[in-house]
XYZ file of C-alpha atoms in Angstrom:
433
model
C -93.192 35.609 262.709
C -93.102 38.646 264.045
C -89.521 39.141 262.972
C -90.378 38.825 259.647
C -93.243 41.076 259.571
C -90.769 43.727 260.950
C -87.935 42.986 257.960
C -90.861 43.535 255.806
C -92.173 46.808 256.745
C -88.421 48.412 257.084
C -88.016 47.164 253.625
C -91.014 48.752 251.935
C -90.367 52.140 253.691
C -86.993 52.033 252.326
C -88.136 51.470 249.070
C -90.633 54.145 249.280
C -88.080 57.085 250.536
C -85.677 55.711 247.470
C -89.040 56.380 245.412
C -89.798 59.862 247.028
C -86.346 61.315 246.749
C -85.760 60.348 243.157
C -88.825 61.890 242.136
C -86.796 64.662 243.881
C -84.080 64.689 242.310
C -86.154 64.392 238.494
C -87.821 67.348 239.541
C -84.871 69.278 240.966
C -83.006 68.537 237.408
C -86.126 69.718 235.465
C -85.910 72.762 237.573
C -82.296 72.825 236.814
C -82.340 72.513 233.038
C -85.119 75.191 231.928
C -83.203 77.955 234.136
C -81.945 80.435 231.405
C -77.939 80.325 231.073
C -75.544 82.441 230.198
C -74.993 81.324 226.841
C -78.703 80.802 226.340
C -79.257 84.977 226.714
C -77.719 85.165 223.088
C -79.884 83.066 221.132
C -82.973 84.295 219.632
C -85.400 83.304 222.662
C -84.736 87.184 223.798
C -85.702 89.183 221.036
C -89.276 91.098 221.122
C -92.044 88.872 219.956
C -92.522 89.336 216.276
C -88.545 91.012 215.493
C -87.396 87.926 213.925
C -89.840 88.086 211.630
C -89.784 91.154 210.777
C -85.794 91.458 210.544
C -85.608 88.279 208.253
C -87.976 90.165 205.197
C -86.002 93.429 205.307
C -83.425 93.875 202.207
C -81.158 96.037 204.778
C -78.222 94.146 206.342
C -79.353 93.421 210.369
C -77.359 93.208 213.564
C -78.815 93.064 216.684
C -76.803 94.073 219.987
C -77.044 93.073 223.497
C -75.919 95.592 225.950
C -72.447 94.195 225.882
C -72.081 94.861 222.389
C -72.339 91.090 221.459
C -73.939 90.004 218.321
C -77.791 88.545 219.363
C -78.629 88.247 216.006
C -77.604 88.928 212.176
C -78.779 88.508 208.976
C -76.663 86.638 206.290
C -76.370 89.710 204.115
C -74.287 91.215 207.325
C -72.143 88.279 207.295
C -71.393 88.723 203.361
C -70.827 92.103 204.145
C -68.033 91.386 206.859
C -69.811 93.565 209.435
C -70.032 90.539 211.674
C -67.085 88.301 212.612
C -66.551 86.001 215.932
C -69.972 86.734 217.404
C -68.797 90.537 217.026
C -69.512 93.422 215.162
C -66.096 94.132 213.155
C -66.474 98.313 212.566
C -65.827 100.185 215.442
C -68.112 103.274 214.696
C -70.830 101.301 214.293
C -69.984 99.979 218.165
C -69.873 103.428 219.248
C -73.160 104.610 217.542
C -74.934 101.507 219.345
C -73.141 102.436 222.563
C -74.253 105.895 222.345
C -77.636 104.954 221.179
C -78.090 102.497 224.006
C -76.935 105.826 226.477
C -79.365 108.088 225.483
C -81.838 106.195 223.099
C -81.469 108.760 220.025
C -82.112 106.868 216.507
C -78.637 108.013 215.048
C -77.155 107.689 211.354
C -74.004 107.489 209.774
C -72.062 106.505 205.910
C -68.952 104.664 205.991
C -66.829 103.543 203.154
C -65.518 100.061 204.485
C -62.900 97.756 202.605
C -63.976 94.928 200.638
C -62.786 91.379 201.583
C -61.061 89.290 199.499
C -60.202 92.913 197.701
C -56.702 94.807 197.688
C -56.866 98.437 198.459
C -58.690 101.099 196.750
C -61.791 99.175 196.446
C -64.324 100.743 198.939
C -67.865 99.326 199.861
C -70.153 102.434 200.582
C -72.683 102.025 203.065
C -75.659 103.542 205.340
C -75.683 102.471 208.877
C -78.620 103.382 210.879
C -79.099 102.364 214.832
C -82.553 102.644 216.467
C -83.127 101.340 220.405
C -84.792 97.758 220.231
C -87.033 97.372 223.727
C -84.640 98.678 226.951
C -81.618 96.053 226.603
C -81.037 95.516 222.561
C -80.118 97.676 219.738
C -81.190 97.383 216.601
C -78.421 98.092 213.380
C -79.244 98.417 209.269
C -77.152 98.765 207.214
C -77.786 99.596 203.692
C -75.284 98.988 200.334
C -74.737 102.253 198.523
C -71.795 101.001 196.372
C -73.991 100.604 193.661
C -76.199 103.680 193.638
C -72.696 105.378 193.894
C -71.680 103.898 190.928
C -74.866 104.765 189.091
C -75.054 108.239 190.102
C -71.284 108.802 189.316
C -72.250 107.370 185.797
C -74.945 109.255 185.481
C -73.260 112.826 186.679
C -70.433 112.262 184.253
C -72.893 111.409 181.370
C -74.642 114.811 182.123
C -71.072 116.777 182.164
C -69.956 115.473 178.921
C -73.299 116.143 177.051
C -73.088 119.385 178.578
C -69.518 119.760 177.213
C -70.589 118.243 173.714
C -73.239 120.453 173.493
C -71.331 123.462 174.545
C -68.893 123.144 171.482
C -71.272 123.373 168.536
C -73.593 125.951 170.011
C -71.095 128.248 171.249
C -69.423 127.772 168.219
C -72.390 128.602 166.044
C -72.973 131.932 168.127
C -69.605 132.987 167.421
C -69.811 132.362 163.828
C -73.322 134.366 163.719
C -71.747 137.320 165.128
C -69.205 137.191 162.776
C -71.639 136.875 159.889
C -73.089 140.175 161.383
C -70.287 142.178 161.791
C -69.125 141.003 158.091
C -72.338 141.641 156.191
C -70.708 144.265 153.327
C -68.019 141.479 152.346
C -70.282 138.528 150.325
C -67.070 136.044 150.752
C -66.758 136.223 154.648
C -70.530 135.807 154.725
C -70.081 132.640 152.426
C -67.003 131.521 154.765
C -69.112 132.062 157.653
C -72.026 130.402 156.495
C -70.464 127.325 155.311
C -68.884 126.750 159.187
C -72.123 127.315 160.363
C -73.455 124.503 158.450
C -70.745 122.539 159.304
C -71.497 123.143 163.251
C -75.095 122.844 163.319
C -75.027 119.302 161.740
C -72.683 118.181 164.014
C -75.132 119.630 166.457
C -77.825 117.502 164.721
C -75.853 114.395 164.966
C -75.043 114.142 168.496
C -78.617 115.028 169.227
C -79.824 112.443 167.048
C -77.159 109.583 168.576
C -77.885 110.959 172.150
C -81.599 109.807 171.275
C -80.091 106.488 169.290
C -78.186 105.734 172.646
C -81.304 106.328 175.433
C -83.408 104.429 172.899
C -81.527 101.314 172.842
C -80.929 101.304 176.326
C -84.418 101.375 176.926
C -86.118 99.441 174.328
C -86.376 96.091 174.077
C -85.557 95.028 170.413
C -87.094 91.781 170.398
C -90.106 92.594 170.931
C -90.421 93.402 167.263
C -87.132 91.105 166.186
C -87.119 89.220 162.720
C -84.859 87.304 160.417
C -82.416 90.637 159.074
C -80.243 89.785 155.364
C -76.713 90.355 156.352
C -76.163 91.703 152.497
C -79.013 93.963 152.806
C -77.540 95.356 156.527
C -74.137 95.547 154.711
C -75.688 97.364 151.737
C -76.818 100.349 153.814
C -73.648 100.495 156.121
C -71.947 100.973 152.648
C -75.010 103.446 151.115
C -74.274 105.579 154.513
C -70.500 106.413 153.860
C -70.148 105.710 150.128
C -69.468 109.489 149.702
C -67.324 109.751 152.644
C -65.732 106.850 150.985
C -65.612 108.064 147.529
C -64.124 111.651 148.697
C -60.832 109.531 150.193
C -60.950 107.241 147.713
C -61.519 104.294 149.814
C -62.270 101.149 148.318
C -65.549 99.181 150.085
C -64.755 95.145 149.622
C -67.905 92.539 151.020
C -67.277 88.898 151.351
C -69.090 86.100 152.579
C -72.247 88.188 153.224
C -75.181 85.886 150.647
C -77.753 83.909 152.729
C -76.727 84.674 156.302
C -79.176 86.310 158.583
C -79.748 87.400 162.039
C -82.395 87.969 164.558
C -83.053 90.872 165.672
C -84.706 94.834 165.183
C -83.517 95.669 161.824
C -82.921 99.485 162.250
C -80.454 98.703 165.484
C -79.133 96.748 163.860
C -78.513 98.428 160.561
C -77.360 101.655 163.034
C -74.870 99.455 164.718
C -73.140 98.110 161.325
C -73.373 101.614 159.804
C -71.153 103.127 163.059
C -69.143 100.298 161.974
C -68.652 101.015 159.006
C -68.443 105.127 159.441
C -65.471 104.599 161.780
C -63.365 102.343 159.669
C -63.895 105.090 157.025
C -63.408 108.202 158.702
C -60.354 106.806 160.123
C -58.675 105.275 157.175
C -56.217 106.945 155.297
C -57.022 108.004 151.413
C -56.946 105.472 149.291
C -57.113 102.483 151.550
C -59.571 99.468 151.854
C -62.189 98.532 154.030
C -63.424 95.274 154.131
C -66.946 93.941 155.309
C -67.348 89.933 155.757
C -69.515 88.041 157.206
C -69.528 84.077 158.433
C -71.457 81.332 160.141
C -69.676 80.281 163.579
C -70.794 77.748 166.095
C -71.651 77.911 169.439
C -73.554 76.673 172.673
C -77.846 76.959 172.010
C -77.188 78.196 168.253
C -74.895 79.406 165.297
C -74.100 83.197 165.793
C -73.439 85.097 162.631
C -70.066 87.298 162.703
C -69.494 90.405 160.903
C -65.924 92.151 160.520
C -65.400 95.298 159.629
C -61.880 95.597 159.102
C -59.678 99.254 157.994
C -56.344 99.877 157.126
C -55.833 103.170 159.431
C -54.047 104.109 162.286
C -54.871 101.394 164.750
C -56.218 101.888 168.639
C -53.273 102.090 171.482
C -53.781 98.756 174.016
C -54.935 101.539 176.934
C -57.037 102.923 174.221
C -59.019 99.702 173.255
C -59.977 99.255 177.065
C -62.273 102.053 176.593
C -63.138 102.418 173.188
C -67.012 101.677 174.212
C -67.167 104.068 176.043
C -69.940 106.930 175.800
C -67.843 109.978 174.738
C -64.890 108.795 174.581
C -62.507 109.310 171.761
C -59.047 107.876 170.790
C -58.169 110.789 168.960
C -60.415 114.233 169.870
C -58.784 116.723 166.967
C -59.646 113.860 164.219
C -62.913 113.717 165.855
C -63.550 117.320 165.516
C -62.575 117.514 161.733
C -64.580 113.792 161.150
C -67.431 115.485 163.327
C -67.578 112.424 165.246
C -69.399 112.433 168.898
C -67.842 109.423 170.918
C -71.354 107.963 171.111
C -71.164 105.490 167.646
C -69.365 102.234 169.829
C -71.085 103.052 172.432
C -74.547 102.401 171.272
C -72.800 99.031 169.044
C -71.932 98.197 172.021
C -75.775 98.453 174.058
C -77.584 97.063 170.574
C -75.278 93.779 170.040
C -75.731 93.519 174.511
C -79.053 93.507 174.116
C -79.572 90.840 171.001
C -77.737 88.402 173.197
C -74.204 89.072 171.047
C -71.461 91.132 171.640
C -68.561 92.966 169.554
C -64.771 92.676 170.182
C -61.881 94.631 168.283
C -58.314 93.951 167.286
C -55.846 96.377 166.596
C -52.622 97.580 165.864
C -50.696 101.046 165.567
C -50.168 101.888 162.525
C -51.586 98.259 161.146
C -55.579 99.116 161.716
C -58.132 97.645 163.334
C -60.761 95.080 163.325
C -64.603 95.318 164.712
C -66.727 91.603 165.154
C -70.228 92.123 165.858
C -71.404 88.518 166.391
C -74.984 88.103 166.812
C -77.404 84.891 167.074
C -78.757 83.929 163.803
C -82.184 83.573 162.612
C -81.849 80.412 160.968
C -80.610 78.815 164.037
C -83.213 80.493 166.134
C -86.309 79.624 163.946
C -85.163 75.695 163.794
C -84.970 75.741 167.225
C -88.672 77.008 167.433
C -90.059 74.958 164.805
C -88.189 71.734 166.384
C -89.830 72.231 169.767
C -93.357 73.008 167.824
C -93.223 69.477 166.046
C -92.167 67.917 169.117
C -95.085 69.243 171.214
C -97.416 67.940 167.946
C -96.011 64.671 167.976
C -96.258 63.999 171.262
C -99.261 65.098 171.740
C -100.643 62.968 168.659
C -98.211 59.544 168.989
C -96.583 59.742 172.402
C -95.272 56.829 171.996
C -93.127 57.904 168.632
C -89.067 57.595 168.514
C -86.728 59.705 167.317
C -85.508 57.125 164.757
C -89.427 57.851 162.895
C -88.238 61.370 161.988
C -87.556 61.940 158.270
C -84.608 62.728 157.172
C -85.757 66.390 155.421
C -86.646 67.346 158.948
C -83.540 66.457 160.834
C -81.066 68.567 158.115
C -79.114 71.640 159.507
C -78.652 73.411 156.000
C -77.164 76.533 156.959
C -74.327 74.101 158.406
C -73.505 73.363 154.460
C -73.468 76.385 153.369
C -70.927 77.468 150.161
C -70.260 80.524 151.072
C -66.760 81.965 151.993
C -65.560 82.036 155.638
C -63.223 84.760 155.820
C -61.447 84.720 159.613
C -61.013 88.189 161.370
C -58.778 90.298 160.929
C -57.764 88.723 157.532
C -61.306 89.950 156.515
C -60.295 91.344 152.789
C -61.534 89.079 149.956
């Protein structure tokens, strides 16, 4: 009995040290497991309370460094950029301004013009780096994307230089020829000579002043605000009523086609200006007693039927390197025509921002020595209104019988009549009726 009583008790205090030393051994591995590693000082656990936070609303790029240069934490847009790559920052200076910043703690700034990936050569991505101490062990880097401000303010310097330029001409021009108005005021026919080259130079003054207020206008304006259904004929009409005498002095022959009950949407006086620049061009650079042909047709296309207008001359065609940059402000294919024509490089330019901004664009064809060919295509009215009256009956219906079909519609309301229209589709560049 005794015996047994003795098993007993060595039995339950070896079950009870088992118990005590793998409570132990839990405790010891709890212990074990919320000790900080090495690859745990890298996460975001050691940033400043707050810096996350803070770092993910900013529009700058962000890199964070520990004291061994290794990446703690980045934003996306750094990743996009390339400035981080294997858990590393990839531009050297911006190592050394975060080594030198961690030295002395100095807030320290620098602009770098780093390649673009995915990008051959030549294409730089300008950028702002700026590296500020974060708390005594991390450093904090922004970077900022200049490319694009560059790009603007290049734009915008060479803009000012050519205005500058244009304006030069004229007005230097006109002080030369008032001097020499002066200096011949006993001899009536200089004076006359004079005079007459004045004229000539102060309304090619007046023209570039007026299309340098055409341009900023359309670039800033929105046109449809104030947009309505625009006759094609009626736009054509004027685009013809602006050059007819430039026409008639060269003995150019004005041909319309396929213009009758087409009609955009849009302002009417941008548009009218853009057709008229057209127009103006194919004239001035025609030869004497050549054609120039204006048609118009209906074209489909994805969310509505876009109304195309050609504008096609017999003159001296655009060079392939020319058309590339034909739409540009200021820029001319031929500068000694454009002198005698009194043309200011601004007339594409601003077809160009008004067909951009009615949702259309322009293209051109062209050949030396064959001429050239300018489509405006813009959305048309028709197509536009339909669309608005369509969704307006739907909204009634449903609203009144939601349970009504499609199949209840009558038939008047379901036509597309501008798709059956008569008229004459004339295909660019074979334009001439």
């Amino acid at each position: 009995m005794n015996v047994n009583a003795a098993i007993a008790a060595l039995a339950a205090l070896a079950g009870l040290c088992t118990g005590v030393i793998a409570m132990l051994a839990f405790r010891w591995s709890e212990r074990e497991q919320a000790k900080p590693t090495r690859s745990s000082l890298h996460t975001d656990a050691v940033l400043p309370p707050g810096v996350d936070t803070v770092l993910s609303v900013l529009r700058s790029s962000a890199v964070v460094l520990d004291e061994a240069d290794a990446v703690v934490k980045a934003s996306s847009a750094a990743y996009a950029l390339g400035l981080v790559r294997g858990g590393k920052l990839a531009v050297e200076p911006m190592r050394q301004m975060a080594r030198d910043t961690r030295r002395d703690g100095e807030i320290r700034q620098i602009e770098l013009d780093l390649p673009r990936r995915g990008t051959g050569r030549g294409e730089a991505l300008a950028v702002s780096a700026r590296v500020a101490p974060l708390g005594s062990r991390l450093v904090l880097l922004l970077v900022e994307d200049l490319t694009e401000a560059r790009r603007i303010e290049a734009v915008r310097r060479d803009f000012v230089a050519n205005v500058s330029h244009e304006l030069k001409t004229p007005v230097g021009a006109l002080s030369l020829l008032s001097e020499a108005v002066m200096d011949a005021s006993d001899d009536p026919e200089a004076v006359t000579r004079f005079a007459g080259r004045m004229q000539i130079e102060a309304t090619r003054l007046t023209s570039l002043v007026q299309e340098l207020i055409d341009l900023s206008r359309v670039q800033n304006d929105d046109p449809l605000e104030d947009a309505e259904p625009v006759r094609v004929d009626e736009l054509v009409a004027e685009a013809i009523d602006r050059c007819r005498h430039q026409a008639g002095t060269k003995q150019i022959t004005m041909a319309t086609g396929g213009t009758a009950d087409l009609h955009v949407w849009g302002n009417r006086g941008q548009l009218a200006a853009a057709l008229g620049n057209l127009v103006e061009n194919a004239v001035n650079y025609s030869p004497a007693r050549t054609r120039v042909g204006i048609a118009a047709r209906r074209i489909p296309a994805t969310g509505g039927d876009l109304i195309e207008i050609a504008v096609t001359d017999q003159g001296i065609g655009i060079s392939e390197k020319d058309r590339e940059r034909i739409f540009e402000r200021f820029y001319r294919v031929d500068p000694a025509r454009s002198r005698q024509t009194g043309g200011t490089g601004l007339g594409l330019a601003i077809v160009k921002h008004v067909a951009a901004s009615h949702g259309g664009e322009v293209t051109v064809w062209s050949a030396e020595g064959q001429g050239s060919t300018f489509t405006l295509r813009l959305p048309e009215a028709g197509s536009v209104r339909d669309r608005d009256r369509d969704r307006a009956r739907d909204r009634d219906r449903s609203s009144r019988e939601p349970y009504e079909t499609n199949a209840d519609l009558d038939g008047e309301d379901q036509d597309r009549p501008y798709e059956t229209n008569s008229c004459e589709h004339l295909s660019a560049p074979e334009v001439l009726p």
